[in-house]
Amino acid sequence: MIKTFYLFGILVLFSLSSQAQNASSQRLNTPEKKATFLVRDLQNKIMLNDQQKDSLFTIFQLQFRLADSLKKNQTGGIAKRQYFQSMLASSKSRIDSVLTKDQRVLFYQWKSNRKSLKSKI
């Protein structure tokens, strides 16, 4: 009887663990979902207008697509890193052109806060 309860407990814990892993891995698994999440978060923080939301969505979506393709590519160590850095610089300049001066300040504060939260995890 004790073995049955022990086995049942292990099965329940295993089931809960696998469900949690599936939920977290499927949450933001496409560039579109990632871009949508970021734009929604930014909308709440820096009050974007509709044109800015559309522009930022396009920029983030392209950035995530390129990043995903670089992750899938198994070759090119240093060249891959340089390409990624140039892509980020290009995204930064496009983001800066979309936002107003005040929004840029808030955007970089938001970005800094996200980095500090990620480093704590």
mmCIF file of N, CA and C in Angstrom:
data_model
loop_
_atom_site.group_PDB
_atom_site.id
_atom_site.type_symbol
_atom_site.label_atom_id
_atom_site.label_comp_id
_atom_site.label_asym_id
_atom_site.label_seq_id
_atom_site.Cartn_x
_atom_site.Cartn_y
_atom_site.Cartn_z
ATOM 1 N N MET A 1 0.813 -1.187 0.000
ATOM 2 C CA MET A 1 0.000 0.000 0.000
ATOM 3 C C MET A 1 0.866 1.264 0.000
ATOM 4 N N ILE A 2 1.905 1.280 0.814
ATOM 5 C CA ILE A 2 2.807 2.426 0.876
ATOM 6 C C ILE A 2 3.526 2.591 -0.460
ATOM 7 N N LYS A 3 3.902 1.472 -1.079
ATOM 8 C CA LYS A 3 4.560 1.541 -2.380
ATOM 9 C C LYS A 3 3.630 2.156 -3.424
ATOM 10 N N THR A 4 2.363 1.852 -3.348
ATOM 11 C CA THR A 4 1.385 2.394 -4.292
ATOM 12 C C THR A 4 1.285 3.912 -4.141
ATOM 13 N N PHE A 5 1.202 4.397 -2.904
ATOM 14 C CA PHE A 5 1.147 5.840 -2.676
ATOM 15 C C PHE A 5 2.440 6.525 -3.117
ATOM 16 N N TYR A 6 3.554 5.889 -2.848
ATOM 17 C CA TYR A 6 4.847 6.427 -3.244
ATOM 18 C C TYR A 6 4.927 6.531 -4.768
ATOM 19 N N LEU A 7 4.537 5.477 -5.454
ATOM 20 C CA LEU A 7 4.548 5.460 -6.911
ATOM 21 C C LEU A 7 3.585 6.510 -7.474
ATOM 22 N N PHE A 8 2.405 6.612 -6.876
ATOM 23 C CA PHE A 8 1.423 7.605 -7.304
ATOM 24 C C PHE A 8 1.980 9.022 -7.137
ATOM 25 N N GLY A 9 2.625 9.279 -6.018
ATOM 26 C CA GLY A 9 3.221 10.597 -5.764
ATOM 27 C C GLY A 9 4.286 10.946 -6.784
ATOM 28 N N ILE A 10 5.120 9.984 -7.122
ATOM 29 C CA ILE A 10 6.164 10.212 -8.124
ATOM 30 C C ILE A 10 5.543 10.522 -9.479
ATOM 31 N N LEU A 11 4.510 9.783 -9.849
ATOM 32 C CA LEU A 11 3.842 10.015 -11.129
ATOM 33 C C LEU A 11 3.197 11.399 -11.190
ATOM 34 N N VAL A 12 2.591 11.823 -10.096
ATOM 35 C CA VAL A 12 1.971 13.151 -10.063
ATOM 36 C C VAL A 12 3.035 14.235 -10.212
ATOM 37 N N LEU A 13 4.134 14.120 -9.489
ATOM 38 C CA LEU A 13 5.207 15.109 -9.589
ATOM 39 C C LEU A 13 5.812 15.140 -10.985
ATOM 40 N N PHE A 14 6.007 13.974 -11.571
ATOM 41 C CA PHE A 14 6.545 13.902 -12.927
ATOM 42 C C PHE A 14 5.597 14.570 -13.918
ATOM 43 N N SER A 15 4.315 14.321 -13.769
ATOM 44 C CA SER A 15 3.312 14.909 -14.655
ATOM 45 C C SER A 15 3.298 16.433 -14.539
ATOM 46 N N LEU A 16 3.320 16.947 -13.325
ATOM 47 C CA LEU A 16 3.326 18.395 -13.115
ATOM 48 C C LEU A 16 4.590 19.035 -13.677
ATOM 49 N N SER A 17 5.711 18.367 -13.497
ATOM 50 C CA SER A 17 6.971 18.882 -13.999
ATOM 51 C C SER A 17 6.972 18.957 -15.520
ATOM 52 N N SER A 18 6.492 17.923 -16.175
ATOM 53 C CA SER A 18 6.486 17.925 -17.637
ATOM 54 C C SER A 18 5.500 18.947 -18.190
ATOM 55 N N GLN A 19 4.376 19.162 -17.517
ATOM 56 C CA GLN A 19 3.418 20.172 -17.967
ATOM 57 C C GLN A 19 4.004 21.575 -17.837
ATOM 58 N N ALA A 20 4.732 21.821 -16.784
ATOM 59 C CA ALA A 20 5.342 23.136 -16.586
ATOM 60 C C ALA A 20 6.392 23.408 -17.655
ATOM 61 N N GLN A 21 7.173 22.400 -18.010
ATOM 62 C CA GLN A 21 8.182 22.564 -19.045
ATOM 63 C C GLN A 21 7.537 22.826 -20.395
ATOM 64 N N ASN A 22 6.473 22.114 -20.714
ATOM 65 C CA ASN A 22 5.790 22.317 -21.986
ATOM 66 C C ASN A 22 5.190 23.711 -22.070
ATOM 67 N N ALA A 23 4.602 24.178 -21.004
ATOM 68 C CA ALA A 23 3.970 25.500 -21.008
ATOM 69 C C ALA A 23 5.002 26.598 -21.215
ATOM 70 N N SER A 24 6.143 26.494 -20.554
ATOM 71 C CA SER A 24 7.147 27.543 -20.686
ATOM 72 C C SER A 24 7.853 27.490 -22.030
ATOM 73 N N SER A 25 8.025 26.317 -22.614
ATOM 74 C CA SER A 25 8.717 26.230 -23.891
ATOM 75 C C SER A 25 7.841 26.656 -25.057
ATOM 76 N N GLN A 26 6.525 26.588 -24.923
ATOM 77 C CA GLN A 26 5.630 26.946 -26.006
ATOM 78 C C GLN A 26 5.108 28.375 -25.887
ATOM 79 N N ARG A 27 5.427 29.042 -24.857
ATOM 80 C CA ARG A 27 4.866 30.363 -24.591
ATOM 81 C C ARG A 27 5.264 31.383 -25.653
ATOM 82 N N LEU A 28 6.524 31.594 -25.868
ATOM 83 C CA LEU A 28 7.005 32.580 -26.836
ATOM 84 C C LEU A 28 7.934 31.894 -27.830
ATOM 85 N N ASN A 29 7.380 31.011 -28.632
ATOM 86 C CA ASN A 29 8.224 30.191 -29.485
ATOM 87 C C ASN A 29 8.345 30.686 -30.917
ATOM 88 N N THR A 30 7.691 31.775 -31.287
ATOM 89 C CA THR A 30 7.817 32.297 -32.645
ATOM 90 C C THR A 30 8.231 33.765 -32.586
ATOM 91 N N PRO A 31 8.889 34.241 -33.635
ATOM 92 C CA PRO A 31 9.260 35.660 -33.671
ATOM 93 C C PRO A 31 8.049 36.586 -33.554
ATOM 94 N N GLU A 32 6.921 36.163 -34.119
ATOM 95 C CA GLU A 32 5.714 36.982 -34.056
ATOM 96 C C GLU A 32 5.213 37.116 -32.619
ATOM 97 N N LYS A 33 5.208 36.006 -31.883
ATOM 98 C CA LYS A 33 4.751 36.047 -30.491
ATOM 99 C C LYS A 33 5.697 36.872 -29.626
ATOM 100 N N LYS A 34 6.997 36.722 -29.866
ATOM 101 C CA LYS A 34 7.977 37.492 -29.098
ATOM 102 C C LYS A 34 7.821 38.988 -29.370
ATOM 103 N N ALA A 35 7.675 39.341 -30.650
ATOM 104 C CA ALA A 35 7.519 40.751 -31.020
ATOM 105 C C ALA A 35 6.230 41.324 -30.443
ATOM 106 N N THR A 36 5.155 40.551 -30.509
ATOM 107 C CA THR A 36 3.873 41.002 -29.956
ATOM 108 C C THR A 36 3.992 41.251 -28.461
ATOM 109 N N PHE A 37 4.661 40.340 -27.754
ATOM 110 C CA PHE A 37 4.846 40.486 -26.314
ATOM 111 C C PHE A 37 5.614 41.768 -25.989
ATOM 112 N N LEU A 38 6.713 42.012 -26.716
ATOM 113 C CA LEU A 38 7.512 43.204 -26.442
ATOM 114 C C LEU A 38 6.740 44.486 -26.738
ATOM 115 N N VAL A 39 6.027 44.506 -27.867
ATOM 116 C CA VAL A 39 5.287 45.716 -28.228
ATOM 117 C C VAL A 39 4.176 45.995 -27.218
ATOM 118 N N ARG A 40 3.504 44.953 -26.770
ATOM 119 C CA ARG A 40 2.456 45.153 -25.752
ATOM 120 C C ARG A 40 3.046 45.696 -24.454
ATOM 121 N N ASP A 41 4.175 45.149 -24.066
ATOM 122 C CA ASP A 41 4.820 45.625 -22.846
ATOM 123 C C ASP A 41 5.260 47.082 -23.007
ATOM 124 N N LEU A 42 5.842 47.393 -24.160
ATOM 125 C CA LEU A 42 6.268 48.769 -24.413
ATOM 126 C C LEU A 42 5.089 49.729 -24.477
ATOM 127 N N GLN A 43 3.997 49.279 -25.052
ATOM 128 C CA GLN A 43 2.805 50.122 -25.143
ATOM 129 C C GLN A 43 2.391 50.612 -23.761
ATOM 130 N N ASN A 44 2.469 49.731 -22.793
ATOM 131 C CA ASN A 44 2.099 50.100 -21.427
ATOM 132 C C ASN A 44 3.119 51.027 -20.773
ATOM 133 N N LYS A 45 4.368 50.929 -21.188
ATOM 134 C CA LYS A 45 5.427 51.690 -20.526
ATOM 135 C C LYS A 45 5.666 53.066 -21.146
ATOM 136 N N ILE A 46 5.612 53.159 -22.488
ATOM 137 C CA ILE A 46 6.020 54.420 -23.122
ATOM 138 C C ILE A 46 4.951 55.025 -24.031
ATOM 139 N N MET A 47 3.736 54.519 -23.971
ATOM 140 C CA MET A 47 2.597 55.086 -24.705
ATOM 141 C C MET A 47 2.872 55.252 -26.203
ATOM 142 N N LEU A 48 2.910 54.151 -26.901
ATOM 143 C CA LEU A 48 3.137 54.160 -28.345
ATOM 144 C C LEU A 48 1.851 54.487 -29.092
ATOM 145 N N ASN A 49 1.983 55.183 -30.223
ATOM 146 C CA ASN A 49 0.820 55.349 -31.089
ATOM 147 C C ASN A 49 0.754 54.143 -32.044
ATOM 148 N N ASP A 50 -0.287 54.065 -32.851
ATOM 149 C CA ASP A 50 -0.484 52.887 -33.702
ATOM 150 C C ASP A 50 0.639 52.709 -34.717
ATOM 151 N N GLN A 51 1.101 53.795 -35.299
ATOM 152 C CA GLN A 51 2.181 53.708 -36.279
ATOM 153 C C GLN A 51 3.470 53.207 -35.615
ATOM 154 N N GLN A 52 3.757 53.691 -34.426
ATOM 155 C CA GLN A 52 4.944 53.246 -33.698
ATOM 156 C C GLN A 52 4.837 51.770 -33.333
ATOM 157 N N LYS A 53 3.653 51.342 -32.912
ATOM 158 C CA LYS A 53 3.457 49.922 -32.579
ATOM 159 C C LYS A 53 3.736 49.049 -33.793
ATOM 160 N N ASP A 54 3.191 49.437 -34.947
ATOM 161 C CA ASP A 54 3.404 48.655 -36.166
ATOM 162 C C ASP A 54 4.878 48.622 -36.558
ATOM 163 N N SER A 55 5.533 49.771 -36.478
ATOM 164 C CA SER A 55 6.949 49.845 -36.841
ATOM 165 C C SER A 55 7.811 49.006 -35.903
ATOM 166 N N LEU A 56 7.565 49.126 -34.608
ATOM 167 C CA LEU A 56 8.350 48.355 -33.643
ATOM 168 C C LEU A 56 8.086 46.863 -33.777
ATOM 169 N N PHE A 57 6.839 46.494 -34.051
ATOM 170 C CA PHE A 57 6.528 45.080 -34.264
ATOM 171 C C PHE A 57 7.350 44.541 -35.428
ATOM 172 N N THR A 58 7.411 45.285 -36.527
ATOM 173 C CA THR A 58 8.172 44.854 -37.700
ATOM 174 C C THR A 58 9.658 44.739 -37.376
ATOM 175 N N ILE A 59 10.196 45.715 -36.665
ATOM 176 C CA ILE A 59 11.618 45.697 -36.297
ATOM 177 C C ILE A 59 11.927 44.503 -35.402
ATOM 178 N N PHE A 60 11.135 44.304 -34.354
ATOM 179 C CA PHE A 60 11.380 43.193 -33.428
ATOM 180 C C PHE A 60 11.189 41.842 -34.113
ATOM 181 N N GLN A 61 10.175 41.738 -34.952
ATOM 182 C CA GLN A 61 9.917 40.480 -35.645
ATOM 183 C C GLN A 61 11.104 40.117 -36.538
ATOM 184 N N LEU A 62 11.604 41.073 -37.306
ATOM 185 C CA LEU A 62 12.762 40.829 -38.159
ATOM 186 C C LEU A 62 13.978 40.461 -37.319
ATOM 187 N N GLN A 63 14.170 41.166 -36.217
ATOM 188 C CA GLN A 63 15.304 40.890 -35.332
ATOM 189 C C GLN A 63 15.229 39.461 -34.794
ATOM 190 N N PHE A 64 14.061 39.029 -34.344
ATOM 191 C CA PHE A 64 13.918 37.675 -33.813
ATOM 192 C C PHE A 64 14.058 36.619 -34.904
ATOM 193 N N ARG A 65 13.568 36.908 -36.112
ATOM 194 C CA ARG A 65 13.732 35.955 -37.218
ATOM 195 C C ARG A 65 15.201 35.767 -37.562
ATOM 196 N N LEU A 66 15.932 36.879 -37.654
ATOM 197 C CA LEU A 66 17.357 36.783 -37.949
ATOM 198 C C LEU A 66 18.107 36.072 -36.827
ATOM 199 N N ALA A 67 17.758 36.364 -35.595
ATOM 200 C CA ALA A 67 18.409 35.702 -34.459
ATOM 201 C C ALA A 67 18.133 34.204 -34.482
ATOM 202 N N ASP A 68 16.894 33.814 -34.794
ATOM 203 C CA ASP A 68 16.565 32.389 -34.877
ATOM 204 C C ASP A 68 17.343 31.708 -35.992
ATOM 205 N N SER A 69 17.472 32.371 -37.132
ATOM 206 C CA SER A 69 18.216 31.763 -38.234
ATOM 207 C C SER A 69 19.696 31.643 -37.887
ATOM 208 N N LEU A 70 20.230 32.617 -37.156
ATOM 209 C CA LEU A 70 21.627 32.520 -36.723
ATOM 210 C C LEU A 70 21.822 31.388 -35.723
ATOM 211 N N LYS A 71 20.854 31.192 -34.840
ATOM 212 C CA LYS A 71 20.958 30.102 -33.863
ATOM 213 C C LYS A 71 20.945 28.744 -34.551
ATOM 214 N N LYS A 72 20.164 28.628 -35.617
ATOM 215 C CA LYS A 72 20.066 27.356 -36.335
ATOM 216 C C LYS A 72 21.311 27.077 -37.167
ATOM 217 N N ASN A 73 22.000 28.130 -37.597
ATOM 218 C CA ASN A 73 23.213 27.980 -38.387
ATOM 219 C C ASN A 73 24.357 27.566 -37.461
ATOM 220 N N GLN A 74 24.954 26.430 -37.741
ATOM 221 C CA GLN A 74 25.969 25.875 -36.846
ATOM 222 C C GLN A 74 27.382 26.386 -37.134
ATOM 223 N N THR A 75 27.555 27.153 -38.197
ATOM 224 C CA THR A 75 28.896 27.587 -38.574
ATOM 225 C C THR A 75 29.084 29.074 -38.321
ATOM 226 N N GLY A 76 30.330 29.507 -38.403
ATOM 227 C CA GLY A 76 30.628 30.918 -38.474
ATOM 228 C C GLY A 76 30.893 31.673 -37.194
ATOM 229 N N GLY A 77 31.382 31.098 -36.149
ATOM 230 C CA GLY A 77 31.626 31.713 -34.852
ATOM 231 C C GLY A 77 31.770 33.222 -34.816
ATOM 232 N N ILE A 78 32.935 33.754 -35.204
ATOM 233 C CA ILE A 78 33.201 35.191 -35.106
ATOM 234 C C ILE A 78 32.356 35.966 -36.106
ATOM 235 N N ALA A 79 32.249 35.473 -37.326
ATOM 236 C CA ALA A 79 31.446 36.157 -38.345
ATOM 237 C C ALA A 79 29.984 36.218 -37.923
ATOM 238 N N LYS A 80 29.527 35.146 -37.322
ATOM 239 C CA LYS A 80 28.146 35.091 -36.847
ATOM 240 C C LYS A 80 27.917 36.132 -35.753
ATOM 241 N N ARG A 81 28.861 36.257 -34.844
ATOM 242 C CA ARG A 81 28.758 37.233 -33.758
ATOM 243 C C ARG A 81 28.771 38.660 -34.313
ATOM 244 N N GLN A 82 29.651 38.917 -35.285
ATOM 245 C CA GLN A 82 29.722 40.253 -35.878
ATOM 246 C C GLN A 82 28.427 40.594 -36.613
ATOM 247 N N TYR A 83 27.878 39.627 -37.325
ATOM 248 C CA TYR A 83 26.617 39.849 -38.031
ATOM 249 C C TYR A 83 25.501 40.147 -37.033
ATOM 250 N N PHE A 84 25.467 39.401 -35.940
ATOM 251 C CA PHE A 84 24.451 39.615 -34.912
ATOM 252 C C PHE A 84 24.587 41.013 -34.313
ATOM 253 N N GLN A 85 25.813 41.432 -34.039
ATOM 254 C CA GLN A 85 26.031 42.764 -33.473
ATOM 255 C C GLN A 85 25.621 43.864 -34.452
ATOM 256 N N SER A 86 25.895 43.658 -35.743
ATOM 257 C CA SER A 86 25.483 44.663 -36.731
ATOM 258 C C SER A 86 23.962 44.700 -36.859
ATOM 259 N N MET A 87 23.326 43.527 -36.728
ATOM 260 C CA MET A 87 21.866 43.466 -36.770
ATOM 261 C C MET A 87 21.277 44.237 -35.587
ATOM 262 N N LEU A 88 21.852 44.063 -34.405
ATOM 263 C CA LEU A 88 21.373 44.787 -33.225
ATOM 264 C C LEU A 88 21.573 46.295 -33.369
ATOM 265 N N ALA A 89 22.703 46.702 -33.939
ATOM 266 C CA ALA A 89 22.956 48.129 -34.151
ATOM 267 C C ALA A 89 21.953 48.712 -35.144
ATOM 268 N N SER A 90 21.659 47.954 -36.185
ATOM 269 C CA SER A 90 20.671 48.394 -37.169
ATOM 270 C C SER A 90 19.290 48.518 -36.534
ATOM 271 N N SER A 91 18.933 47.533 -35.717
ATOM 272 C CA SER A 91 17.642 47.580 -35.018
ATOM 273 C C SER A 91 17.580 48.780 -34.085
ATOM 274 N N LYS A 92 18.681 49.041 -33.398
ATOM 275 C CA LYS A 92 18.734 50.176 -32.468
ATOM 276 C C LYS A 92 18.497 51.485 -33.206
ATOM 277 N N SER A 93 19.147 51.666 -34.347
ATOM 278 C CA SER A 93 18.970 52.922 -35.083
ATOM 279 C C SER A 93 17.548 53.051 -35.623
ATOM 280 N N ARG A 94 16.948 51.936 -36.055
ATOM 281 C CA ARG A 94 15.567 51.989 -36.538
ATOM 282 C C ARG A 94 14.599 52.285 -35.393
ATOM 283 N N ILE A 95 14.849 51.693 -34.231
ATOM 284 C CA ILE A 95 14.003 51.964 -33.061
ATOM 285 C C ILE A 95 14.121 53.435 -32.668
ATOM 286 N N ASP A 96 15.352 53.944 -32.664
ATOM 287 C CA ASP A 96 15.566 55.353 -32.319
ATOM 288 C C ASP A 96 14.836 56.287 -33.277
ATOM 289 N N SER A 97 14.756 55.905 -34.553
ATOM 290 C CA SER A 97 14.080 56.768 -35.527
ATOM 291 C C SER A 97 12.559 56.747 -35.365
ATOM 292 N N VAL A 98 12.035 55.677 -34.778
ATOM 293 C CA VAL A 98 10.584 55.544 -34.598
ATOM 294 C C VAL A 98 10.102 56.290 -33.354
ATOM 295 N N LEU A 99 10.913 56.294 -32.311
ATOM 296 C CA LEU A 99 10.494 56.860 -31.023
ATOM 297 C C LEU A 99 10.840 58.344 -30.911
ATOM 298 N N THR A 100 10.079 59.039 -30.103
ATOM 299 C CA THR A 100 10.407 60.429 -29.786
ATOM 300 C C THR A 100 11.555 60.444 -28.773
ATOM 301 N N LYS A 101 12.106 61.624 -28.528
ATOM 302 C CA LYS A 101 13.223 61.742 -27.590
ATOM 303 C C LYS A 101 12.832 61.239 -26.198
ATOM 304 N N ASP A 102 11.672 61.649 -25.716
ATOM 305 C CA ASP A 102 11.213 61.217 -24.391
ATOM 306 C C ASP A 102 10.958 59.713 -24.352
ATOM 307 N N GLN A 103 10.393 59.186 -25.431
ATOM 308 C CA GLN A 103 10.137 57.748 -25.483
ATOM 309 C C GLN A 103 11.438 56.957 -25.517
ATOM 310 N N ARG A 104 12.462 57.498 -26.201
ATOM 311 C CA ARG A 104 13.759 56.812 -26.243
ATOM 312 C C ARG A 104 14.331 56.649 -24.838
ATOM 313 N N VAL A 105 14.236 57.701 -24.039
ATOM 314 C CA VAL A 105 14.735 57.632 -22.657
ATOM 315 C C VAL A 105 14.001 56.528 -21.904
ATOM 316 N N LEU A 106 12.680 56.515 -22.025
ATOM 317 C CA LEU A 106 11.882 55.486 -21.347
ATOM 318 C C LEU A 106 12.173 54.095 -21.903
ATOM 319 N N PHE A 107 12.398 54.014 -23.217
ATOM 320 C CA PHE A 107 12.701 52.722 -23.844
ATOM 321 C C PHE A 107 13.991 52.139 -23.284
ATOM 322 N N TYR A 108 15.038 52.958 -23.189
ATOM 323 C CA TYR A 108 16.314 52.436 -22.697
ATOM 324 C C TYR A 108 16.275 52.134 -21.198
ATOM 325 N N GLN A 109 15.440 52.838 -20.458
ATOM 326 C CA GLN A 109 15.223 52.466 -19.056
ATOM 327 C C GLN A 109 14.521 51.115 -18.983
ATOM 328 N N TRP A 110 13.507 50.934 -19.815
ATOM 329 C CA TRP A 110 12.765 49.665 -19.878
ATOM 330 C C TRP A 110 13.708 48.529 -20.242
ATOM 331 N N LYS A 111 14.550 48.775 -21.242
ATOM 332 C CA LYS A 111 15.491 47.754 -21.706
ATOM 333 C C LYS A 111 16.495 47.399 -20.604
ATOM 334 N N SER A 112 16.974 48.405 -19.902
ATOM 335 C CA SER A 112 17.906 48.179 -18.798
ATOM 336 C C SER A 112 17.251 47.373 -17.679
ATOM 337 N N ASN A 113 16.005 47.690 -17.372
ATOM 338 C CA ASN A 113 15.280 46.941 -16.340
ATOM 339 C C ASN A 113 15.090 45.489 -16.745
ATOM 340 N N ARG A 114 14.806 45.246 -18.018
ATOM 341 C CA ARG A 114 14.641 43.868 -18.503
ATOM 342 C C ARG A 114 15.945 43.089 -18.367
ATOM 343 N N LYS A 115 17.065 43.744 -18.691
ATOM 344 C CA LYS A 115 18.359 43.076 -18.571
ATOM 345 C C LYS A 115 18.666 42.735 -17.124
ATOM 346 N N SER A 116 18.375 43.661 -16.219
ATOM 347 C CA SER A 116 18.663 43.397 -14.808
ATOM 348 C C SER A 116 17.759 42.293 -14.267
ATOM 349 N N LEU A 117 16.522 42.221 -14.741
ATOM 350 C CA LEU A 117 15.633 41.131 -14.314
ATOM 351 C C LEU A 117 16.114 39.788 -14.841
ATOM 352 N N LYS A 118 16.596 39.770 -16.079
ATOM 353 C CA LYS A 118 17.096 38.520 -16.654
ATOM 354 C C LYS A 118 18.341 38.038 -15.927
ATOM 355 N N SER A 119 19.200 38.966 -15.519
ATOM 356 C CA SER A 119 20.430 38.564 -14.838
ATOM 357 C C SER A 119 20.156 38.010 -13.445
ATOM 358 N N LYS A 120 19.021 38.383 -12.854
ATOM 359 C CA LYS A 120 18.674 37.867 -11.526
ATOM 360 C C LYS A 120 18.114 36.456 -11.592
ATOM 361 N N ILE A 121 17.626 36.069 -12.759
ATOM 362 C CA ILE A 121 17.007 34.737 -12.894
ATOM 363 C C ILE A 121 18.038 33.674 -13.074
#
